[in-house]
Tab-separated table of C-alpha atoms in Angstrom:
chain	number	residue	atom	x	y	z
A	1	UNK	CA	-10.960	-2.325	-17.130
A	2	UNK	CA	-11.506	-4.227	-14.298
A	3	UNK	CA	-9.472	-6.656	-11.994
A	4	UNK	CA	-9.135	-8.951	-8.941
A	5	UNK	CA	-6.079	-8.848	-6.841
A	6	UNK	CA	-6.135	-11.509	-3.775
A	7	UNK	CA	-3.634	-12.183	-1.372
A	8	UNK	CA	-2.289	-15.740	-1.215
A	9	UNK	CA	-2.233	-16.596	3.233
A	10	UNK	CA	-2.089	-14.153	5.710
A	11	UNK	CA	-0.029	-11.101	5.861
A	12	UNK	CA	2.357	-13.401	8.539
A	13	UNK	CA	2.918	-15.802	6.043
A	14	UNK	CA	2.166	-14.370	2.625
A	15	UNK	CA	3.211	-16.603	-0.747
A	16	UNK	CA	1.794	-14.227	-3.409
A	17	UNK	CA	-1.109	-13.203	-5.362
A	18	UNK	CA	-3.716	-14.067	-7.340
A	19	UNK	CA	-4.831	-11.363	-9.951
A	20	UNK	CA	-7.391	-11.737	-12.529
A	21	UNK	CA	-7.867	-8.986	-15.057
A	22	UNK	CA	-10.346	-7.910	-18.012
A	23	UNK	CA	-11.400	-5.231	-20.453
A	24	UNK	CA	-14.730	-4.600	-19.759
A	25	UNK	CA	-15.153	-2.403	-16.913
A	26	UNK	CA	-17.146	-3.757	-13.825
A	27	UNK	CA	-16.678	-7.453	-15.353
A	28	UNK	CA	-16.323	-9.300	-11.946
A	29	UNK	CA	-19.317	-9.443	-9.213
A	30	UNK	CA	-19.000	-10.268	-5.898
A	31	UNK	CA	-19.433	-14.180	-6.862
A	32	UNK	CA	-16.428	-14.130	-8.884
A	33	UNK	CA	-14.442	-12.260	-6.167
A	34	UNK	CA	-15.616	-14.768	-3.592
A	35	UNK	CA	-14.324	-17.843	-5.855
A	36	UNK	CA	-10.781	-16.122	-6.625
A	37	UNK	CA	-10.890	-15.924	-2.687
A	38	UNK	CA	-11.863	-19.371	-1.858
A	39	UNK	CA	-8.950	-20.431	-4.648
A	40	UNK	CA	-6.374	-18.455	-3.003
A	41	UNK	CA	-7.523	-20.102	0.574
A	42	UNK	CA	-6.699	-23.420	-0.906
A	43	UNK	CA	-3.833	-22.233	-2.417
A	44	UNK	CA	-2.868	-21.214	1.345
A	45	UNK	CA	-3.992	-24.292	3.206
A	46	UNK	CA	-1.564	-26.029	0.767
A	47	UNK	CA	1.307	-24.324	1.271
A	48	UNK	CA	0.688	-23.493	5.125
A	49	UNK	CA	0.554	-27.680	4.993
A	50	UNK	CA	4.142	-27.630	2.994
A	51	UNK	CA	5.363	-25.656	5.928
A	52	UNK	CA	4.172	-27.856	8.817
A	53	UNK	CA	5.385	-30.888	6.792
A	54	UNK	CA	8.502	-29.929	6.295
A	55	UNK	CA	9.196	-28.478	9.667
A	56	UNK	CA	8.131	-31.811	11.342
A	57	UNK	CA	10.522	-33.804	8.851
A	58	UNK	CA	13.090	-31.754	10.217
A	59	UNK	CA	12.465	-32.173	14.103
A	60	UNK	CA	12.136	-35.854	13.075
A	61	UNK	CA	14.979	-36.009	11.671
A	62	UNK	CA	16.760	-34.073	14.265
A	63	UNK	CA	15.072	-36.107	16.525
A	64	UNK	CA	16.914	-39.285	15.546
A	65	UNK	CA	20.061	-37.785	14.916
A	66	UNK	CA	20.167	-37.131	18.555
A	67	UNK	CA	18.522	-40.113	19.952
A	68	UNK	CA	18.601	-42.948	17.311
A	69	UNK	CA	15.453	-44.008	14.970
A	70	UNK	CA	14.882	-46.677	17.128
A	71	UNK	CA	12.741	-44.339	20.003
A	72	UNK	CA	10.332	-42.958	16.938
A	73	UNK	CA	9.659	-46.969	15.854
């Protein structure tokens, strides 16, 4: 049997896995490792986005709680 097993972001800021399995032994070469890869990267870059998003909602909205919506207009 053979598998894949990638990491999903960077050990600081790790949101899963990716694992891709199969019968055959020595089914995967290093093109299909590369792609799992490059889907787990996007994977990443989305939810390292999701992050930034949501922590800049939340300064913005502390932001006006503190000084009124009308300084961010």
């Amino acid at each position: 049997s053979s598998a894949i097993l990638t990491q999903i972001g960077p050990p600081s800021m790790h949101f899963g896995i990716i694992a891709t399995f199969s019968k055959s032994p020595n089914a995967f070469g290093q093109d299909d490792v590369q792609f799992v890869q490059s889907i787990a990267n996007i994977i990443a870059s989305f939810g390292t986005w999701r992050c930034v998003m949501a922590e800049d909602n939340f300064i913005s909205q502390s932001f006006r709680a503190q000084f009124g919506s009308e300084v961010l207009s």
